[in-house]
Amino acid sequence: MREPVELRRQRILAVVESRGAVKVSALAEELAVSVVTVRRDVEELARAGRLRRGHGVARPVRDPAGPPALPAPRGGDPAADGGAVALVVPERHSYLYETLHGARTVLEESGIRIALYLAPQSADAERPLVERALADGARGLLIAPRWRSVLSEELDYGWLADAGVPTVLMERRPRPGSTLHALDSVCSDHWYGTHLAVEHLVSLGHRRIVLAARDDSPTARTVRAAFAEIAAAHPDVEDWTVVLSSPDAVPGPGPSGVGSVPAVPSGSGGGAPDLDLAALLRERGATAAVLHGDVDALMLVQRLAESGVQVPRDCSVVAYDDVVAALGSTPLTAVSPPRAEIGRAAAQLLLHRLSGAAGALGPVRRTQVLPELKVRGSAQAITPVTPTMN
């Protein structure tokens, strides 16, 4: 799917603000688009006053200040020894870039030097970055591993548990009972976010609901499992099903509901189908859909329109994630996880561990922050059908 322009520009801003001056050619390579496209984006962002541009370079509006003068060592001051905190997030991941910026704000306000590492999309990408950060003297670690599959997640447990410095997971919750179960973490409560989506649609009279979701991240897997649990137990939901939302959503076994179809149809060879959501809605008699993530949601809503299905007239939609949901021609009602707040809370927890203050070595903390529902009008109440008189 072609990335929306505004999302690409948000990614450009995130890179420039985190690194300072960046060559346009480097941005083009990282975003996998042409130099001409990036140059046009940079010109528009500069015109809007969101960054500055020079000869082949994009710069933040304000040049990053040098490392602040650190105070003399004293008890309870996490900035006292001057070591950096390593921030590790996946590249090309606008959702987690907002988490990164929330963490960055807290750390910079505390006088902490930040070392940012962007993990490429290849398998096992985070481990060498963390090892490099530790070799360079990082004294703390904030990390949001990609974890595209359950297997890749479990393979990371051992070395992360042995990092040897205070570590906080951001927007990740390890499997219960695993070696990382007792690691500090700050995460959105995605079960609650899914609950908000289903309850909103049910309150509008919808009884037959489809979830089209990804299967390539811990968030996606949690949303899928939560939807299955909530829909199956809800007395007002008559029919539900879970399908993959896009061809590049990593396939995997998905839960199914009353008379539902498999998440990956038999005979597909294990590849994710190019979802025909309009056909599925007709087949199920569904009047509503929850779509994760919101870039896929915008694309699926466009495809619905091309098939003659109008949102919200013919199908009510709630997107999950809220990075670009409001930018569609039909602004989408969306579950909005508190991305920046996750980063802030994770950084505050790490500072607490680094402070040496009383209780800094206390019990492990697993914090969940509740998402919100942003209502924008892509879901509406079902109009009762009035019986005709003979």
XYZ file of C-alpha atoms in Angstrom:
390
model
C 0.000 0.000 0.000
C 1.241 3.503 -0.767
C 2.034 5.407 2.407
C -0.111 8.520 3.020
C 1.770 11.777 2.437
C 1.148 13.148 5.928
C 2.403 9.971 7.576
C 5.594 10.083 5.499
C 6.127 13.714 6.495
C 5.586 12.858 10.148
C 8.318 10.250 9.789
C 10.645 12.830 8.210
C 10.018 15.191 11.117
C 10.641 12.419 13.631
C 14.022 11.570 12.086
C 15.111 15.204 11.766
C 14.035 16.131 15.286
C 15.791 13.126 16.792
C 19.076 13.413 14.834
C 19.438 17.065 13.868
C 20.599 17.815 10.324
C 19.902 14.906 7.949
C 20.762 14.643 4.259
C 17.782 14.440 1.911
C 19.419 11.478 0.174
C 19.691 9.628 3.507
C 16.033 10.327 4.263
C 15.032 8.984 0.848
C 16.990 5.782 1.406
C 15.579 5.260 4.908
C 11.971 5.925 3.854
C 12.366 3.870 0.645
C 11.111 6.684 -1.604
C 12.733 8.828 -4.275
C 14.952 11.820 -3.506
C 12.526 13.978 -5.501
C 9.650 12.928 -3.253
C 11.589 13.682 -0.067
C 12.819 17.019 -1.436
C 9.201 17.993 -2.160
C 8.150 16.917 1.349
C 10.984 18.889 2.946
C 10.050 21.988 0.943
C 6.418 21.746 2.099
C 7.434 21.151 5.721
C 9.822 24.108 5.561
C 7.103 26.292 4.050
C 4.845 25.332 6.966
C 7.580 26.227 9.451
C 7.961 22.665 10.745
C 11.633 22.301 9.761
C 14.420 24.193 8.000
C 16.114 23.180 4.783
C 19.566 23.850 3.463
C 21.529 22.612 0.469
C 20.490 18.956 0.364
C 19.874 18.892 4.123
C 16.821 19.045 6.394
C 17.260 20.584 9.845
C 14.968 20.913 12.867
C 13.440 24.313 13.521
C 15.726 24.622 16.515
C 19.154 23.019 16.373
C 19.511 20.476 19.137
C 21.425 21.929 22.027
C 24.624 20.243 23.008
C 24.614 17.973 26.019
C 23.621 20.065 29.047
C 26.167 20.740 31.724
C 25.739 17.998 34.250
C 25.492 18.842 37.916
C 28.074 17.667 40.380
C 27.395 14.096 41.532
C 24.934 13.861 44.340
C 22.648 11.200 45.693
C 19.367 10.750 43.850
C 20.451 12.616 40.677
C 20.155 10.301 37.650
C 22.223 12.716 35.530
C 25.131 12.679 37.930
C 27.412 10.153 36.194
C 26.833 11.509 32.669
C 26.272 8.142 30.996
C 23.795 7.919 28.129
C 20.439 6.173 28.065
C 19.975 4.055 24.951
C 16.641 4.376 23.141
C 15.981 1.472 20.745
C 12.934 1.525 18.449
C 12.153 0.061 15.008
C 12.893 2.188 11.960
C 9.945 3.349 9.822
C 7.482 2.950 12.684
C 5.530 6.184 13.146
C 3.490 4.753 16.027
C 6.575 4.090 18.139
C 8.268 7.328 17.041
C 5.654 9.170 19.092
C 6.537 6.944 22.039
C 10.191 7.813 21.458
C 9.458 11.544 21.568
C 7.541 11.193 24.835
C 10.560 9.476 26.393
C 12.977 11.969 24.903
C 11.162 14.918 26.481
C 11.456 13.478 29.986
C 15.102 12.455 29.611
C 16.211 15.803 28.170
C 14.413 17.707 30.913
C 16.399 15.640 33.422
C 19.713 16.415 31.759
C 20.176 12.860 30.493
C 22.165 12.262 27.322
C 20.280 10.113 24.788
C 21.718 7.635 22.311
C 19.100 6.722 19.693
C 19.283 3.415 17.819
C 16.861 2.632 14.976
C 16.509 -1.100 14.402
C 16.137 -2.183 10.762
C 13.375 -4.554 9.744
C 15.632 -7.606 9.581
C 15.319 -10.387 12.149
C 17.312 -10.085 15.381
C 18.078 -6.443 14.595
C 17.868 -5.112 18.152
C 20.474 -7.327 19.821
C 23.603 -5.970 18.085
C 22.371 -2.423 18.654
C 21.914 -3.038 22.366
C 25.313 -4.716 22.583
C 26.880 -1.709 20.864
C 25.080 0.687 23.220
C 26.297 -1.234 26.264
C 29.841 -1.331 24.888
C 29.648 2.451 24.500
C 28.743 2.794 28.176
C 24.949 3.120 28.153
C 23.709 2.928 31.743
C 20.037 2.404 30.983
C 17.876 1.034 28.196
C 14.447 1.968 26.859
C 13.437 -0.466 24.153
C 10.450 -1.281 21.957
C 11.426 -4.471 20.087
C 9.660 -5.134 16.794
C 8.705 -8.734 17.714
C 6.932 -9.520 14.441
C 6.179 -13.067 15.591
C 5.851 -14.970 18.847
C 9.015 -16.885 17.991
C 11.091 -13.731 17.432
C 9.776 -12.386 20.731
C 10.793 -15.464 22.688
C 14.238 -15.557 21.069
C 14.898 -12.098 22.532
C 13.985 -12.990 26.101
C 17.332 -14.423 27.171
C 19.716 -11.702 26.078
C 17.369 -8.878 27.109
C 17.064 -10.362 30.579
C 20.878 -10.316 30.813
C 21.360 -6.722 29.642
C 22.923 -5.832 32.988
C 21.562 -2.262 33.125
C 18.140 -0.945 34.182
C 15.798 -1.706 31.293
C 12.201 -0.704 30.576
C 10.115 -2.182 27.770
C 7.915 0.334 25.939
C 4.566 -0.767 24.479
C 5.543 -4.397 24.922
C 4.319 -6.953 27.446
C 6.289 -10.245 27.602
C 4.582 -13.602 27.825
C 3.513 -14.430 31.410
C 5.997 -16.707 33.107
C 8.801 -15.908 30.671
C 12.274 -14.737 31.704
C 11.167 -11.156 30.917
C 7.963 -11.362 32.937
C 9.763 -9.617 35.802
C 11.113 -6.750 33.691
C 9.795 -3.206 34.055
C 7.349 -2.371 31.267
C 4.921 0.353 30.291
C 2.205 -0.602 27.817
C -1.187 0.465 26.471
C -4.079 -1.657 27.695
C -5.054 -2.942 24.263
C -7.733 -5.233 25.689
C -9.466 -2.124 26.983
C -8.978 -0.338 23.664
C -10.616 -3.236 21.832
C -13.423 -3.189 24.385
C -14.001 0.514 23.645
C -14.301 -0.211 19.914
C -16.758 -3.097 20.326
C -18.900 -1.307 22.915
C -19.124 1.799 20.742
C -20.401 -0.212 17.788
C -22.809 -2.264 19.910
C -24.184 0.937 21.467
C -25.055 2.070 17.923
C -27.040 -1.105 17.314
C -24.464 -3.165 15.415
C -24.677 -6.872 16.081
C -22.519 -8.368 13.317
C -18.927 -7.105 13.392
C -15.732 -7.873 11.475
C -12.210 -7.304 12.779
C -9.619 -6.836 10.036
C -6.300 -6.739 11.854
C -2.596 -7.184 11.355
C -0.645 -10.099 12.811
C 2.878 -8.731 12.767
C 3.356 -7.150 16.191
C 2.510 -7.788 19.861
C -0.162 -5.079 19.637
C -1.798 -6.758 16.634
C -1.826 -10.142 18.328
C -3.298 -8.666 21.505
C -6.031 -6.844 19.587
C -6.966 -10.029 17.710
C -7.126 -12.123 20.876
C -9.029 -9.436 22.794
C -11.598 -9.011 20.027
C -12.245 -12.754 19.914
C -12.703 -12.895 23.684
C -14.914 -9.821 23.895
C -17.084 -10.577 20.869
C -17.588 -14.232 21.830
C -18.729 -13.276 25.343
C -20.867 -10.257 24.402
C -24.593 -11.039 24.626
C -25.444 -8.499 21.916
C -22.923 -9.648 19.294
C -24.624 -12.153 16.985
C -21.759 -12.816 14.574
C -18.081 -11.880 14.382
C -14.974 -12.869 12.508
C -11.260 -11.997 12.349
C -9.338 -11.623 9.085
C -5.959 -10.245 8.084
C -6.131 -6.595 7.114
C -3.547 -6.426 4.351
C -1.329 -8.594 2.137
C 1.801 -7.753 4.141
C 0.294 -8.524 7.550
C 2.269 -11.586 8.636
C -0.196 -14.492 8.576
C -0.871 -16.711 11.515
C -3.672 -18.752 13.048
C -6.472 -16.459 14.098
C -9.483 -16.926 16.346
C -12.881 -17.292 14.734
C -16.390 -16.692 15.939
C -19.945 -17.805 15.260
C -19.920 -19.289 11.776
C -16.778 -17.346 10.982
C -14.276 -17.839 8.194
C -10.594 -18.677 8.882
C -8.180 -15.776 9.240
C -6.123 -17.349 6.437
C -8.355 -19.218 3.967
C -7.518 -22.831 3.286
C -5.600 -23.326 0.062
C -3.899 -19.923 0.355
C -0.485 -21.476 0.894
C -0.152 -19.556 4.169
C 0.048 -16.176 2.447
C -2.162 -13.355 3.620
C -5.089 -12.654 1.300
C -5.648 -9.315 -0.393
C -8.748 -8.657 1.650
C -12.020 -7.945 -0.179
C -13.745 -6.378 2.795
C -16.889 -5.459 0.851
C -17.436 -9.098 -0.140
C -16.810 -10.252 3.404
C -19.322 -7.767 4.813
C -21.956 -9.007 2.384
C -21.178 -12.636 3.147
C -21.422 -12.128 6.901
C -24.280 -9.645 6.840
C -21.972 -7.433 8.913
C -22.755 -3.760 9.409
C -19.564 -2.694 11.196
C -15.821 -3.266 11.171
C -12.886 -2.641 13.473
C -9.721 -2.070 11.408
C -6.134 -2.303 12.702
C -3.839 -0.398 12.015
C -5.172 2.878 10.850
C -3.085 3.153 7.649
C -4.630 -0.158 6.574
C -7.977 1.213 7.762
C -7.770 4.219 5.434
C -6.878 1.994 2.504
C -9.685 -0.456 3.252
C -12.215 2.381 3.514
C -11.059 3.609 0.095
C -11.559 0.107 -1.317
C -15.020 -0.048 0.211
C -15.933 3.183 -1.564
C -14.649 1.754 -4.844
C -16.950 -1.240 -4.280
C -19.945 1.004 -3.660
C -19.920 0.620 0.142
C -20.060 4.000 1.846
C -18.758 4.662 5.373
C -20.661 5.165 7.630
C -23.892 4.851 5.600
C -23.404 1.201 4.659
C -20.716 0.154 7.120
C -19.606 1.751 10.386
C -15.863 1.725 11.005
C -13.638 2.110 14.052
C -9.892 2.219 13.383
C -7.325 0.976 15.890
C -4.281 3.225 16.355
C -4.727 6.902 15.742
C -1.692 8.043 13.801
C -3.452 9.116 10.586
C -7.073 8.012 11.136
C -8.305 11.604 11.295
C -6.773 12.489 7.906
C -8.973 10.390 5.644
C -11.615 11.857 3.366
C -13.920 10.285 5.937
C -12.208 11.011 9.279
C -12.254 7.737 11.178
C -13.437 7.182 14.703
C -10.421 5.540 16.304
C -9.077 3.890 19.403
C -6.134 6.091 20.345
C -3.421 4.459 22.460
C -1.499 6.999 24.587
C 1.728 6.724 22.584
C 3.613 9.742 23.916
C 2.456 9.050 27.465
C 3.844 5.508 27.207
C 7.266 6.973 26.409
C 7.038 9.540 29.197
C 6.003 6.955 31.786
C 8.745 4.546 30.662
C 11.402 7.268 30.901
C 10.191 8.324 34.348
C 10.382 4.724 35.523
C 13.905 4.348 34.152
C 14.972 7.599 35.857
C 13.603 6.202 39.105
C 15.743 3.082 38.660
C 18.833 5.184 37.902
C 18.353 7.661 40.736
C 19.724 5.574 43.592
C 16.950 7.027 45.724
C 15.155 5.007 48.373
C 12.986 2.400 46.665
C 14.799 2.647 43.319
C 15.586 -1.057 43.519
C 12.060 -1.931 44.634
C 9.545 -4.310 43.047
C 9.215 -4.621 39.272
C 6.548 -2.346 37.822
C 4.214 -3.260 34.993
C 2.242 -0.162 34.050
C -0.787 -0.154 31.744
C -2.176 3.096 30.374
C -5.721 3.160 29.008
C -6.421 4.171 25.377
C -9.180 6.612 24.478
C -11.882 6.503 21.822
C -11.796 9.486 19.459
C -15.276 9.765 17.900
C -15.184 11.369 14.451
C -18.294 10.142 12.689
C -17.245 7.048 10.746
C -19.694 5.004 12.826
C -23.393 5.684 13.080
C -26.479 4.070 14.537
C -28.334 1.520 12.482
C -31.596 2.911 11.160
C -34.422 0.525 12.040
C -36.265 -0.850 9.031
C -39.927 0.085 9.193
C -42.165 -2.755 7.986
C -44.371 -1.849 5.048
C -48.154 -2.236 5.312
C -49.938 -4.436 2.773
